[in-house]
Short mmCIF file of C-alpha atoms in Angstrom, two decimals:
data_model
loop_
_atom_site.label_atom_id
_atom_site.label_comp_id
_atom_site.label_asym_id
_atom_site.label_seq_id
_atom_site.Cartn_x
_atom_site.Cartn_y
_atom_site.Cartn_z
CA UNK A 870 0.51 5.93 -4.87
CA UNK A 871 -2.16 8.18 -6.59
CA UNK A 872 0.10 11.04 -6.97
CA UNK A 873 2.86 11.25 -9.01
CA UNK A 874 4.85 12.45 -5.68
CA UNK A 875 6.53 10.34 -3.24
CA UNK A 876 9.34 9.38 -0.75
CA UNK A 877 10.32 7.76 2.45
CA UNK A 878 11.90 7.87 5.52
CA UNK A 879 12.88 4.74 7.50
CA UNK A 880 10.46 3.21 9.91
CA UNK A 881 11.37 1.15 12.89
CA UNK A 882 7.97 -0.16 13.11
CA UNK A 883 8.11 -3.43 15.19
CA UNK A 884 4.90 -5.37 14.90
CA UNK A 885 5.16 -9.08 15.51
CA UNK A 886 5.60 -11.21 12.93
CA UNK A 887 3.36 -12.63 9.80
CA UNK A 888 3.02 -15.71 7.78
CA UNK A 889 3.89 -16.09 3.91
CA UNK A 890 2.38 -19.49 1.92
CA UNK A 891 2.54 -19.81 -1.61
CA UNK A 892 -1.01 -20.49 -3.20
CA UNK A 893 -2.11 -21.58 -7.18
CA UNK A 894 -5.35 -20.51 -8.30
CA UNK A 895 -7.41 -20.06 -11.74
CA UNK A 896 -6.59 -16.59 -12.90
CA UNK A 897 -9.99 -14.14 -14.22
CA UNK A 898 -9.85 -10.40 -14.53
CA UNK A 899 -13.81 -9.88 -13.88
CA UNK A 900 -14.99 -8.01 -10.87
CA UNK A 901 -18.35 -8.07 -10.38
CA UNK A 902 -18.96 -7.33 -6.67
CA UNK A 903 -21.27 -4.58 -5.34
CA UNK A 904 -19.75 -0.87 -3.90
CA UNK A 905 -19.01 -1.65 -0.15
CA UNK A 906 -19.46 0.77 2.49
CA UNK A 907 -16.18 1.17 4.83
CA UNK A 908 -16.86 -2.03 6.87
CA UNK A 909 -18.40 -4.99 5.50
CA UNK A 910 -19.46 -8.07 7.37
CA UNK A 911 -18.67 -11.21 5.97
CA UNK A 912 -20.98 -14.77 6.75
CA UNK A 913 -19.75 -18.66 6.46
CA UNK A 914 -20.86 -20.58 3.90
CA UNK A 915 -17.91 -23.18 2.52
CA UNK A 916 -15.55 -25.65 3.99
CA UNK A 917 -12.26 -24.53 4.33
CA UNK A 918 -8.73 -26.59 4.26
CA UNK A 919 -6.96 -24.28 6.76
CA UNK A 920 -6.96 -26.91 10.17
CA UNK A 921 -4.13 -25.02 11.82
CA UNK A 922 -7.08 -22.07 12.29
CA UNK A 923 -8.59 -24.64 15.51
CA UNK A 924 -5.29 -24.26 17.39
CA UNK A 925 -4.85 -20.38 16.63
CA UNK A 926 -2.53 -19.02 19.77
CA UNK A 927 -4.19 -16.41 21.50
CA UNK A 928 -2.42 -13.39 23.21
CA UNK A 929 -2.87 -12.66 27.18
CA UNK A 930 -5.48 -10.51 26.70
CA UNK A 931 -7.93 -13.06 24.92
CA UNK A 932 -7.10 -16.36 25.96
CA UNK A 933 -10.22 -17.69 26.63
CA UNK A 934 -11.76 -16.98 23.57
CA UNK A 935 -12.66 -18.65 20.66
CA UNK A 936 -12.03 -18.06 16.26
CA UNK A 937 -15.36 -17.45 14.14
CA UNK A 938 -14.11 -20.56 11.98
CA UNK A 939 -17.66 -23.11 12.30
CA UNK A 940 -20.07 -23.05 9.17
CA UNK A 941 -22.33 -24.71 11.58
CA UNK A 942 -23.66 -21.91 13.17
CA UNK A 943 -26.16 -19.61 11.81
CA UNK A 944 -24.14 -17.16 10.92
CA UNK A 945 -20.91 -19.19 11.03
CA UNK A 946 -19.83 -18.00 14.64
CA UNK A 947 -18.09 -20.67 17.34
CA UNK A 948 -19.05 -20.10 20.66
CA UNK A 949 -17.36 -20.95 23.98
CA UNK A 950 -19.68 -22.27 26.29
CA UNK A 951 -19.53 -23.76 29.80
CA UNK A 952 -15.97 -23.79 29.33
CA UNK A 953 -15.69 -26.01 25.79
CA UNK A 954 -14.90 -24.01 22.39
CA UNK A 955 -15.82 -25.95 19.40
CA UNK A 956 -14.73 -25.78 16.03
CA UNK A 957 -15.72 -28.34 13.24
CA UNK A 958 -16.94 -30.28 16.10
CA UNK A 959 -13.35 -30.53 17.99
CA UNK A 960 -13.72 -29.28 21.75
CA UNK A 961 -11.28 -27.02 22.78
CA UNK A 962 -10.76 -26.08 26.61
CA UNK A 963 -11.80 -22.95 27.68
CA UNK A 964 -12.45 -20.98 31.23
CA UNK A 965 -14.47 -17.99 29.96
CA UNK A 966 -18.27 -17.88 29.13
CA UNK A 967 -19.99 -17.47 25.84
CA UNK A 968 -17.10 -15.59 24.55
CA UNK A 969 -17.13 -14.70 20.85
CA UNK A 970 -14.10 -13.44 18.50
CA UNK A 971 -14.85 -10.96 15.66
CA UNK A 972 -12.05 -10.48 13.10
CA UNK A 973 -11.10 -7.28 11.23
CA UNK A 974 -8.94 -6.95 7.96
CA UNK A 975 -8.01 -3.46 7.41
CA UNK A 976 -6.53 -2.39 3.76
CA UNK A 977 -4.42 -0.08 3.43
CA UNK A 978 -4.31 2.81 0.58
CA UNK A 979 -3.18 5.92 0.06
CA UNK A 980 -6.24 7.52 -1.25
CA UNK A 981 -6.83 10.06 -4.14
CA UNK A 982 -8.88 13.37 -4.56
CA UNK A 983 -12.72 12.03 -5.13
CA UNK A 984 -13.24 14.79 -7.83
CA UNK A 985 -11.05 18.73 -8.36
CA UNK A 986 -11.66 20.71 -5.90
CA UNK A 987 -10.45 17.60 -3.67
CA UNK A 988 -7.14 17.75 -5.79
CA UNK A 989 -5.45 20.50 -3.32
CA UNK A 990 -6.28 19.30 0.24
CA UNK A 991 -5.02 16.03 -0.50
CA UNK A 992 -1.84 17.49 -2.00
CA UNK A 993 -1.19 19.02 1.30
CA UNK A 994 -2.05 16.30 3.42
CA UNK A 995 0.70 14.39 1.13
CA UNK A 996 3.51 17.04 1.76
CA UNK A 997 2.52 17.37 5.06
CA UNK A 998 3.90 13.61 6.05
CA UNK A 999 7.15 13.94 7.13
CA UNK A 1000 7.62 10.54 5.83
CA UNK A 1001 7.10 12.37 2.25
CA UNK A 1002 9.01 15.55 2.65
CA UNK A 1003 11.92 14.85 5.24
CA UNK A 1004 13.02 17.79 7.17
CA UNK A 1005 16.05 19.12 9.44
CA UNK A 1006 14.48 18.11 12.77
CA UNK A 1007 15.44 22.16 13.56
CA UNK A 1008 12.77 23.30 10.34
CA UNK A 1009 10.01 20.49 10.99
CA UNK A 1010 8.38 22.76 12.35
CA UNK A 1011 8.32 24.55 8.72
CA UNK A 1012 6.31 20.76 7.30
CA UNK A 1013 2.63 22.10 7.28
CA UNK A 1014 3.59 26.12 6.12
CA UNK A 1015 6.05 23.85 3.13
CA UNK A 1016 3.45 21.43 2.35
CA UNK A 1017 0.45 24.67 1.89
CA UNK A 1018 3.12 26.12 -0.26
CA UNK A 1019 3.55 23.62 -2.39
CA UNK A 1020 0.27 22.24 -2.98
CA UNK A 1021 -1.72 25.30 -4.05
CA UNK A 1022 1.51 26.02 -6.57
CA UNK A 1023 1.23 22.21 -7.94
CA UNK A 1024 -2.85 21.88 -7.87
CA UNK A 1025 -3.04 23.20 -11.28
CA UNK A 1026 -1.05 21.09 -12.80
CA UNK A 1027 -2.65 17.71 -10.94
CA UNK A 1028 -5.95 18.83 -11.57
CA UNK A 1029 -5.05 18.98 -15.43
CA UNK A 1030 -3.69 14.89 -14.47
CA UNK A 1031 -7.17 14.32 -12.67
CA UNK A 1032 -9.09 15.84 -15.31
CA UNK A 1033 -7.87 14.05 -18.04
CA UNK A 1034 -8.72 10.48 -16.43
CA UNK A 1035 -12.36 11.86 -15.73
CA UNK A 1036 -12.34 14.70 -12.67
CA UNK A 1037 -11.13 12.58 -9.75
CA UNK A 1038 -9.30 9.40 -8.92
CA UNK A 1039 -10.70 5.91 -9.05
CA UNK A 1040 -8.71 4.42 -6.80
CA UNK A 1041 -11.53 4.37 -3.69
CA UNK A 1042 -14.21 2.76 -5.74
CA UNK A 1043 -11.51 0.26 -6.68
CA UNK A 1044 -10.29 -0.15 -3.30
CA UNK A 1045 -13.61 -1.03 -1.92
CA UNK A 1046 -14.46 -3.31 -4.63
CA UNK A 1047 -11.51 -5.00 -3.57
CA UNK A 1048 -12.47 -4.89 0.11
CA UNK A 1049 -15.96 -6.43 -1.02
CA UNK A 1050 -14.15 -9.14 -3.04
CA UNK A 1051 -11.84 -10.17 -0.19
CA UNK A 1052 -14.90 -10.54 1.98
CA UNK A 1053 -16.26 -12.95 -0.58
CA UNK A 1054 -12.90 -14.98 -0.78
CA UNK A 1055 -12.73 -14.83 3.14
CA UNK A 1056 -15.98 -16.14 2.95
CA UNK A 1057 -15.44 -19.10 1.10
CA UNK A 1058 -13.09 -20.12 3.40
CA UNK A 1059 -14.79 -20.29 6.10
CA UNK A 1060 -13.99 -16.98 8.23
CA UNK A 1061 -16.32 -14.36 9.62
CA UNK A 1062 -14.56 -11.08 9.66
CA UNK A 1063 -14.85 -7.46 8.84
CA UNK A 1064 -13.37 -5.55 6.08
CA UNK A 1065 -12.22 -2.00 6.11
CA UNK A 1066 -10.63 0.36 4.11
CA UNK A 1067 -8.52 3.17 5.42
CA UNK A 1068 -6.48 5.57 2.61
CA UNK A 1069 -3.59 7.79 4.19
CA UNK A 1070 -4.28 11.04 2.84
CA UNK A 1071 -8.29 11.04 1.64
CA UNK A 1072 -11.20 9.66 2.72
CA UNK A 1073 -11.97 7.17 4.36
CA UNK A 1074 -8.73 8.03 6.32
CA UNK A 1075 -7.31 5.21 8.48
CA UNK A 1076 -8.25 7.12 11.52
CA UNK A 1077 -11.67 6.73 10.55
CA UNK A 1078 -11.30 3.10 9.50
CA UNK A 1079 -9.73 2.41 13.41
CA UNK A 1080 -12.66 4.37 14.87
CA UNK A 1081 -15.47 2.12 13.12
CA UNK A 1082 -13.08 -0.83 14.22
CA UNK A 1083 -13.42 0.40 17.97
CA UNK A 1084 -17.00 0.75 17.40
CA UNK A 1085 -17.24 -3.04 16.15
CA UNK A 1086 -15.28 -4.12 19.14
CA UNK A 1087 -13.18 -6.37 16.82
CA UNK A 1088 -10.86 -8.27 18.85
CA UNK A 1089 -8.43 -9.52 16.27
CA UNK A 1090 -7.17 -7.57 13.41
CA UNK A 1091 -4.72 -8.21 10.62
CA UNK A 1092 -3.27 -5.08 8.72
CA UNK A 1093 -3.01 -5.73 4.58
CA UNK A 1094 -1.07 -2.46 2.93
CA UNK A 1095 -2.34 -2.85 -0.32
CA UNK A 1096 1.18 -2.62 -1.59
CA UNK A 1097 3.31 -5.46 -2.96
CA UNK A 1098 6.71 -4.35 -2.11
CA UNK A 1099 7.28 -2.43 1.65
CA UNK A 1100 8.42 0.84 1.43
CA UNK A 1101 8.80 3.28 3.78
CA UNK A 1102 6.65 6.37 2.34
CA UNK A 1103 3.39 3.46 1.72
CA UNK A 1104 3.67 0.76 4.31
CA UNK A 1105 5.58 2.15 6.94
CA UNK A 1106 3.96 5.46 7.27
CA UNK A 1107 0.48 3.86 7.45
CA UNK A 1108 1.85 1.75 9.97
CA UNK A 1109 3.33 4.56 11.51
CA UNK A 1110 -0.17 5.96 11.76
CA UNK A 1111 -1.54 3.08 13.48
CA UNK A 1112 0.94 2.83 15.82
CA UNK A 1113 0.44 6.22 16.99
CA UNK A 1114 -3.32 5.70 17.25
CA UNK A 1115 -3.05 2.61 19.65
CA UNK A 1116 -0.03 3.58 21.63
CA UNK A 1117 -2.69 6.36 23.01
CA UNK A 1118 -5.74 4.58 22.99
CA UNK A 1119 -6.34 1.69 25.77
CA UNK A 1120 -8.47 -0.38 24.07
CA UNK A 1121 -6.53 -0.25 21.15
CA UNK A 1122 -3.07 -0.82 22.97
CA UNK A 1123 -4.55 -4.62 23.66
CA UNK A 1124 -5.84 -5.42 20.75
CA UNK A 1125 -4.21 -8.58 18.51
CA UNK A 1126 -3.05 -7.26 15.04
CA UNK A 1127 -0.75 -8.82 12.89
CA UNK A 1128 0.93 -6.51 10.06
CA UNK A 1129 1.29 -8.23 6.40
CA UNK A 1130 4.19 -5.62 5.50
CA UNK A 1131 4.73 -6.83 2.22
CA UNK A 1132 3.62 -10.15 -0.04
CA UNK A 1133 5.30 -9.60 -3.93
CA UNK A 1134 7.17 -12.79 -3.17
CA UNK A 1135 3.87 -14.85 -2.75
CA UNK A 1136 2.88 -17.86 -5.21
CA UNK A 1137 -0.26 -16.49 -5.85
CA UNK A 1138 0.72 -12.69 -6.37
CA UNK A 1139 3.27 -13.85 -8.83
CA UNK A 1140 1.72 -15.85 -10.92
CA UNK A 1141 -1.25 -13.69 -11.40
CA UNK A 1142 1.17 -10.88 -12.59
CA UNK A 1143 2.47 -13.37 -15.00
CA UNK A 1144 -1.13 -14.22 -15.72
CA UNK A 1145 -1.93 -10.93 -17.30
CA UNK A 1146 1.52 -10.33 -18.96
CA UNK A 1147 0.69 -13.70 -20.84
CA UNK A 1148 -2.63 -12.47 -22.12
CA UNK A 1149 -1.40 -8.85 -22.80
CA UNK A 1150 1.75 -10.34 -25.15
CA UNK A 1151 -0.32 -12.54 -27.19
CA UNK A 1152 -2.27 -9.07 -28.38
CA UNK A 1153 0.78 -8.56 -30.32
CA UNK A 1154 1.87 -10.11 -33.81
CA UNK A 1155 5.18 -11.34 -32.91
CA UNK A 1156 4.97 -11.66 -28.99
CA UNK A 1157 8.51 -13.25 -28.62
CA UNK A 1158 9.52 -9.91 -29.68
CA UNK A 1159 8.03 -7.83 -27.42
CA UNK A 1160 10.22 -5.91 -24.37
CA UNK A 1161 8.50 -6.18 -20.96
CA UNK A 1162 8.99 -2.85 -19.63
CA UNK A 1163 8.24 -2.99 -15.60
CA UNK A 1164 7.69 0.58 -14.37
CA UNK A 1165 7.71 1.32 -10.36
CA UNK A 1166 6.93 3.91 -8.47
CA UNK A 1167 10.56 5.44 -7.26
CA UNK A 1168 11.59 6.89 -3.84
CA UNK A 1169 14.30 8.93 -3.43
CA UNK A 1170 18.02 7.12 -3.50
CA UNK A 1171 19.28 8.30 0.14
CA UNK A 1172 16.07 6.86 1.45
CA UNK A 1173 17.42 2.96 0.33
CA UNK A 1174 21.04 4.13 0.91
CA UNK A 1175 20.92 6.09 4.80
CA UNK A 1176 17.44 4.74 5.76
CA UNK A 1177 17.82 1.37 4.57
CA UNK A 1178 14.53 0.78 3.31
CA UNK A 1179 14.12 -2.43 1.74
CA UNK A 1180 11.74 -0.95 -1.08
CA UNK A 1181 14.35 -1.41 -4.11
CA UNK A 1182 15.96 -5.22 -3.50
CA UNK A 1183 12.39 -6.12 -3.05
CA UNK A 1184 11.15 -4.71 -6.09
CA UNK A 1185 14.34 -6.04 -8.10
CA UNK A 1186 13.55 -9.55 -6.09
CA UNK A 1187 9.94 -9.65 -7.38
CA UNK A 1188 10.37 -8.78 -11.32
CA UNK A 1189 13.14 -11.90 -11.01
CA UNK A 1190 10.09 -13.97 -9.67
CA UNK A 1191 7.83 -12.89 -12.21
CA UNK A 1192 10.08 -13.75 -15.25
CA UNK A 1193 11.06 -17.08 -13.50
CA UNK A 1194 7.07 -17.55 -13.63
CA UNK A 1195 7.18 -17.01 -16.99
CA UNK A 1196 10.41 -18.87 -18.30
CA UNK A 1197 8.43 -22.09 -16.36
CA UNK A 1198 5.92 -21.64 -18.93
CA UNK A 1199 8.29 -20.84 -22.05
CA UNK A 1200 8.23 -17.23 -22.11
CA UNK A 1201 11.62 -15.94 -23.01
CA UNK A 1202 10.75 -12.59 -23.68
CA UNK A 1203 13.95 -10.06 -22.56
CA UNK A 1204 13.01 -7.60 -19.47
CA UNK A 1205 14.01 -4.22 -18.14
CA UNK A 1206 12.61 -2.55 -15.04
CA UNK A 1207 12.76 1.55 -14.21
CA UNK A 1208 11.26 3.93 -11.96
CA UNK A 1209 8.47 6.66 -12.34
CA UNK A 1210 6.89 9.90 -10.85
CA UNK A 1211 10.17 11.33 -9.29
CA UNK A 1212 9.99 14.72 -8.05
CA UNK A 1213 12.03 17.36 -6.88
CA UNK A 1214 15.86 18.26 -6.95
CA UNK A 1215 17.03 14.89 -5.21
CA UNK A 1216 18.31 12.13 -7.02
CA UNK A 1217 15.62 9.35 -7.08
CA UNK A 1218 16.27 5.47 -8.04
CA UNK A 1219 17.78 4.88 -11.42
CA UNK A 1220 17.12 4.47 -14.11
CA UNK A 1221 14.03 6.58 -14.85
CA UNK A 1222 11.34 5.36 -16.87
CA UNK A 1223 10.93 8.44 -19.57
CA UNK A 1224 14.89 7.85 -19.95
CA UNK A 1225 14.65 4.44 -20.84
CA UNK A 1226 11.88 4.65 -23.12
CA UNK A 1227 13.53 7.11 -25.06
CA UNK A 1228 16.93 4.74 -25.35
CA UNK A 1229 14.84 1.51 -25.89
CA UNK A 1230 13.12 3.66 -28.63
CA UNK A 1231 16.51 4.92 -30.02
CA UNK A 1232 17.97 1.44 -29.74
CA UNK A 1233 15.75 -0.10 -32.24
CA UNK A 1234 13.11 -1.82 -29.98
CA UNK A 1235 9.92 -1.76 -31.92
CA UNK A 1236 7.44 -3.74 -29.80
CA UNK A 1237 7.00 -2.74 -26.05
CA UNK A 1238 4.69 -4.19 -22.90
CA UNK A 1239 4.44 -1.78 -19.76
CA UNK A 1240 3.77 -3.53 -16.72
CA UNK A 1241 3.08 -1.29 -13.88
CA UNK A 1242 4.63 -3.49 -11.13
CA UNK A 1243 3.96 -1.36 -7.95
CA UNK A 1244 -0.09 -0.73 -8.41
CA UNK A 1245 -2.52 -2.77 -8.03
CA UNK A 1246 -5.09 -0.22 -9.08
CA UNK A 1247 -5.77 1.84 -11.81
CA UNK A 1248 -4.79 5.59 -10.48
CA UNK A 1249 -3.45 8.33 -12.10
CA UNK A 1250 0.04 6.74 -12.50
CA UNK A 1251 -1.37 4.24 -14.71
CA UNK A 1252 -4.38 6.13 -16.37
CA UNK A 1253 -2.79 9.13 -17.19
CA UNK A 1254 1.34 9.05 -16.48
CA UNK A 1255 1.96 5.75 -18.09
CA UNK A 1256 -1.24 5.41 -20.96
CA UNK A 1257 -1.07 8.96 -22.22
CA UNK A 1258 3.14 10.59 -21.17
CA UNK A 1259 4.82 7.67 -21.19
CA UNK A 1260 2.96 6.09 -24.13
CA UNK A 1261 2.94 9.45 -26.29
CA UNK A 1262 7.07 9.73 -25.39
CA UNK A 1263 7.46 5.76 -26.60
CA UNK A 1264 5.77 6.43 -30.07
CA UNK A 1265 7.69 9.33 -30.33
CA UNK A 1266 10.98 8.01 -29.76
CA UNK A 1267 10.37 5.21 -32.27
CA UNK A 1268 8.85 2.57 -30.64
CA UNK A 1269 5.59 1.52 -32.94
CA UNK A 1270 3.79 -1.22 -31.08
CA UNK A 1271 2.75 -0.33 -27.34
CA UNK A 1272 0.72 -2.37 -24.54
CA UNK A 1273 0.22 -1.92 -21.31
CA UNK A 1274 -0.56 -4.89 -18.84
CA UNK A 1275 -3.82 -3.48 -16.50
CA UNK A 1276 -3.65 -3.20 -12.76
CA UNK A 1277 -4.28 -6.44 -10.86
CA UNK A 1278 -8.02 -4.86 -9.33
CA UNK A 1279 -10.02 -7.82 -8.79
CA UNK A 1280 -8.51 -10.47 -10.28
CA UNK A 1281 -10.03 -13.88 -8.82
CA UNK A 1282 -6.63 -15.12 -8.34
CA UNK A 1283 -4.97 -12.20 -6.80
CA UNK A 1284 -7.58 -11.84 -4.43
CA UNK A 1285 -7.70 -15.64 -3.14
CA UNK A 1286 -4.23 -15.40 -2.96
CA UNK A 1287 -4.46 -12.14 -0.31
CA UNK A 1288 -7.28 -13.60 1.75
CA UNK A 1289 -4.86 -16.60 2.06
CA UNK A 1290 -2.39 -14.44 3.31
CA UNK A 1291 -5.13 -12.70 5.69
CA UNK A 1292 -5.25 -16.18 7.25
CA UNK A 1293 -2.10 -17.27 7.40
CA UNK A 1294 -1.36 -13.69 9.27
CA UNK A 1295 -3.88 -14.28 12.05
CA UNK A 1296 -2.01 -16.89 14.70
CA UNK A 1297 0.81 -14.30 14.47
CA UNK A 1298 -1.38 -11.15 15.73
CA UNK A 1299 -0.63 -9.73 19.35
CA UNK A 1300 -1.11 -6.59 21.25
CA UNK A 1301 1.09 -3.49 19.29
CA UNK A 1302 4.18 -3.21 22.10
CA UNK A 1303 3.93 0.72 23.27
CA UNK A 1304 7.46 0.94 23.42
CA UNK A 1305 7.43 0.52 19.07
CA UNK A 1306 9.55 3.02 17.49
CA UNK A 1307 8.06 5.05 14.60
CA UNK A 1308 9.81 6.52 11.46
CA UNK A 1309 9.50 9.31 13.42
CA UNK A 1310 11.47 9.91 16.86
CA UNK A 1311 9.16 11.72 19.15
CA UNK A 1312 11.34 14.54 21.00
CA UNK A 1313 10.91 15.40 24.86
CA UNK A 1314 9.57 18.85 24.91
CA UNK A 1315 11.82 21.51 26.78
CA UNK A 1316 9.71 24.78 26.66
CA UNK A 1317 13.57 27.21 26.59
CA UNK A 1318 15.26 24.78 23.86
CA UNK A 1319 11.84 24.74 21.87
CA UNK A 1320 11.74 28.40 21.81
CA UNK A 1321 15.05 28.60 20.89
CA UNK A 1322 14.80 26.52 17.92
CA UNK A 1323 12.26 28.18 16.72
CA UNK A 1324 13.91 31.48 17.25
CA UNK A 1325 17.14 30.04 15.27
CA UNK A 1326 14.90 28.31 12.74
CA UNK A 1327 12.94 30.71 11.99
CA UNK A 1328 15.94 33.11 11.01
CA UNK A 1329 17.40 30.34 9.09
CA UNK A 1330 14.47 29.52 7.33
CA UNK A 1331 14.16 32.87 6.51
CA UNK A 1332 17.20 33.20 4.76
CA UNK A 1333 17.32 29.74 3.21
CA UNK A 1334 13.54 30.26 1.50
CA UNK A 1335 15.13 33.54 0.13
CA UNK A 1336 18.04 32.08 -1.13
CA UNK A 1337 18.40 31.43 -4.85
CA UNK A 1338 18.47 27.35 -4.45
CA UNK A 1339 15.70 27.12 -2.54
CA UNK A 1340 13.79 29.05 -4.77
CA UNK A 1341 15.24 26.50 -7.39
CA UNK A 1342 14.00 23.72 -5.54
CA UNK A 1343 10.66 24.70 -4.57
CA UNK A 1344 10.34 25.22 -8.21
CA UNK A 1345 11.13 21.48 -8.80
CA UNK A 1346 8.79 20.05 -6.21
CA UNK A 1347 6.32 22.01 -8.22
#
């Protein structure tokens, strides 16, 4: 996330399914790809070892057309003609005309305030997803007055975050660098497709992103959350998003998507994290003696325990993969992972990262590595919570030699790895089913009982915002 607030609320999003397959590449932290604009076409240029792609199922709604998988072409487009589809020069039987299939990848952020006067609005867009602030259904009506409150009380204080890292969030520049480098890897692998970029709570917002994907008249579309590990307040309520803009859009309704939900257990993923912890340890003079400290992003406790999301045994799941990647190559190093940016009075996933580094400082530990295991951008969780609190409390509390392991960005590697997965995804897309459940259970509206909730609410609210631990609370939040 790019603000050091978050939580979830389970989502019983039900897109059909996705494809995982473990990849090896040669690891490189350069990026050196031009700023993209939101969508960004892609051409054919290399050969590509994916043959499954020429026998790609198609759903009702496009079964007589044809994948953009021939570097023959011009612009590396297969066309269906007189009722033949050819790809690599294999015919394939179709009934339709010249029929052409464009493919979309749409990545998924959760944006950040461009400079700090953007620092408010997106606060309150945050708090205003009931996937972030979960309330009584009988005081949701109380979500956008509670999210105004508290993000002109807490703008202050982020701005002070945003200011220290250089006025505004990086995390959009990143994000479409990334974007431009998937295009390239896509390219090099033979596929024609756009790529967009759609952030949940800045711009470009995902609305837009699904607009200029209309617009395109894309006709296959695989969804990539830009976040390792699924959790409910990231993945599922972008996903929650998009299922609420194609359940009322027709066009949209029909359209093939397949959903990568998460991908921390992938080959590729894994051993590019381990990549970058190797390089980072040998910075210090006795690496063996280093403790790799992984630090995620926590969610509230009753959100893994009532809602069941999955975000914590996955995250546990991928720091064992990552130090079996780095046993393999003799790395022995010991590990402990805990859990950053909590906020408010609930009780979030334990233990908590300051906590820790003050016992690992207290303990005797001397050398530490922090890996931030949930980003794969720099943000302000990295830049300014981890580098400058977290780092200032370590040195404090004894610890005397500190590293931190940088975000994965546009490492070669990582990014062959996801357009892999972008292809592996695409024989699994269909139409989004219109009968999907949300996080979010839509109510039938009955004017009387409406009014009467509110009526009741109101009063309740009333009292409850005067009361001594609400006050309390808000304070906390803040």
């Amino acid at each position: 996330m790019d603000v050091k607030s978050s939580s979830a609320l389970l989502s019983n999003t039900n897109f059909s399914g996705f494809t995982l397959r473990n990849s090896d590449h040669a690891f490189s932290t350069s990026c050196s790809y031009p700023r993209s604009p939101m969508a960004v076409s892609c051409q054919l240029s290399k050969n590509s070892h994916h043959e499954n792609v020429t026998s790609l199922p198609l759903s009702n709604t496009l079964t007589n057309h044809c994948l953009t998988f021939d570097k023959r072409n011009p612009l590396g487009k297969t066309f269906c003609s007189a009722g033949v589809c050819t790809y690599d020069g294999v015919a394939v039987e179709s009934h339709s005309g010249i029929v052409e299939e464009k493919v979309g990848v749409l990545l998924l952020n959760l944006g950040g305030p461009d400079k700090l006067d953007d620092v408010q609005p997106f606060l309150y867009n945050l708090f205003a997803d009931p996937d972030i602030i979960r309330l009584p259904r009988l005081f949701r009506f109380l979500q956008r007055p509670l999210a105004q409150l508290i993000s002109v009380l807490r703008a202050p204080k982020s701005k002070e975050g945003y200011a220290a890292i250089g006025g505004g969030s990086p995390l959009r520049k990143i994000t479409d660098e990334q974007a431009n480098a998937l295009k390239m890897a896509l390219e090099a692998m033979k596929i024609s497709a756009n790529v967009y970029v759609g952030m949940r709570y800045w711009y470009p917002f995902t609305e837009e992103a699904i607009q200029q994907i209309k617009r395109d008249r894309i006709t296959r579309l695989v969804v990539l959350p830009l976040y390792p590990q699924y959790s409910i307040s990231t993945t599922g309520s972008s996903i929650r998003v998009l299922q609420s803009l194609f359940r009322k859009d027709a066009h949209l309704s029909k359209l093939p998507v397949a959903v990568i939900k998460s991908w921390y257990q992938r080959e590729g993923y894994v051993k590019s994290m381990a990549d970058l912890i190797t390089k980072e340890l040998e910075t210090f003079s006795e690496p063996s003696e280093v403790m790799i400290f992984f630090s995620a992003h926590g969610v509230p406790v009753s959100y893994v325990e009532n809602s069941g999301d999955p975000y914590k045994d996955q995250m546990e799941e991928c720091i064992f993969l990552i130090m079996q990647e780095l046993k393999a190559r003799g790395i022995e190093n010991k590990h402990t992972l805990a859990y950053q940016s909590r906020v408010g009075p609930v009780q979030w996933l334990k233990p908590y990262t300051d906590e820790v580094l003050v016992e690992l400082g207290q303990s005797g530990v001397k050398s530490l590595l922090a890996v931030p295991v949930s980003f794969v951008s720099e943000h302000i969780e990295t830049l300014e919570e981890i580098d400058m609190e977290y780092k200032e409390l370590a040195l404090e509390s004894g610890i005397k030699n500190w590293g931190r392991v940088p975000a994965l960005g546009c490492t070669s590697s990582f990014i062959t790895d996801l357009a892999e997965a972008v292809v592996e995804a695409l024989p699994s897309a269909t139409a989004m089913s219109a009968s999907s459940d949300t996080s979010i259970v839509e109510e039938d509206h009955d004017p009387i009982r409406d009014f009467v909730k509110l009526l009741f609410g109101s009063v309740l609210a009333f009292l409850l915002l005067l009361s001594p631990k609400m006050i309390s609370a808000v304070k906390n939040y803040l």
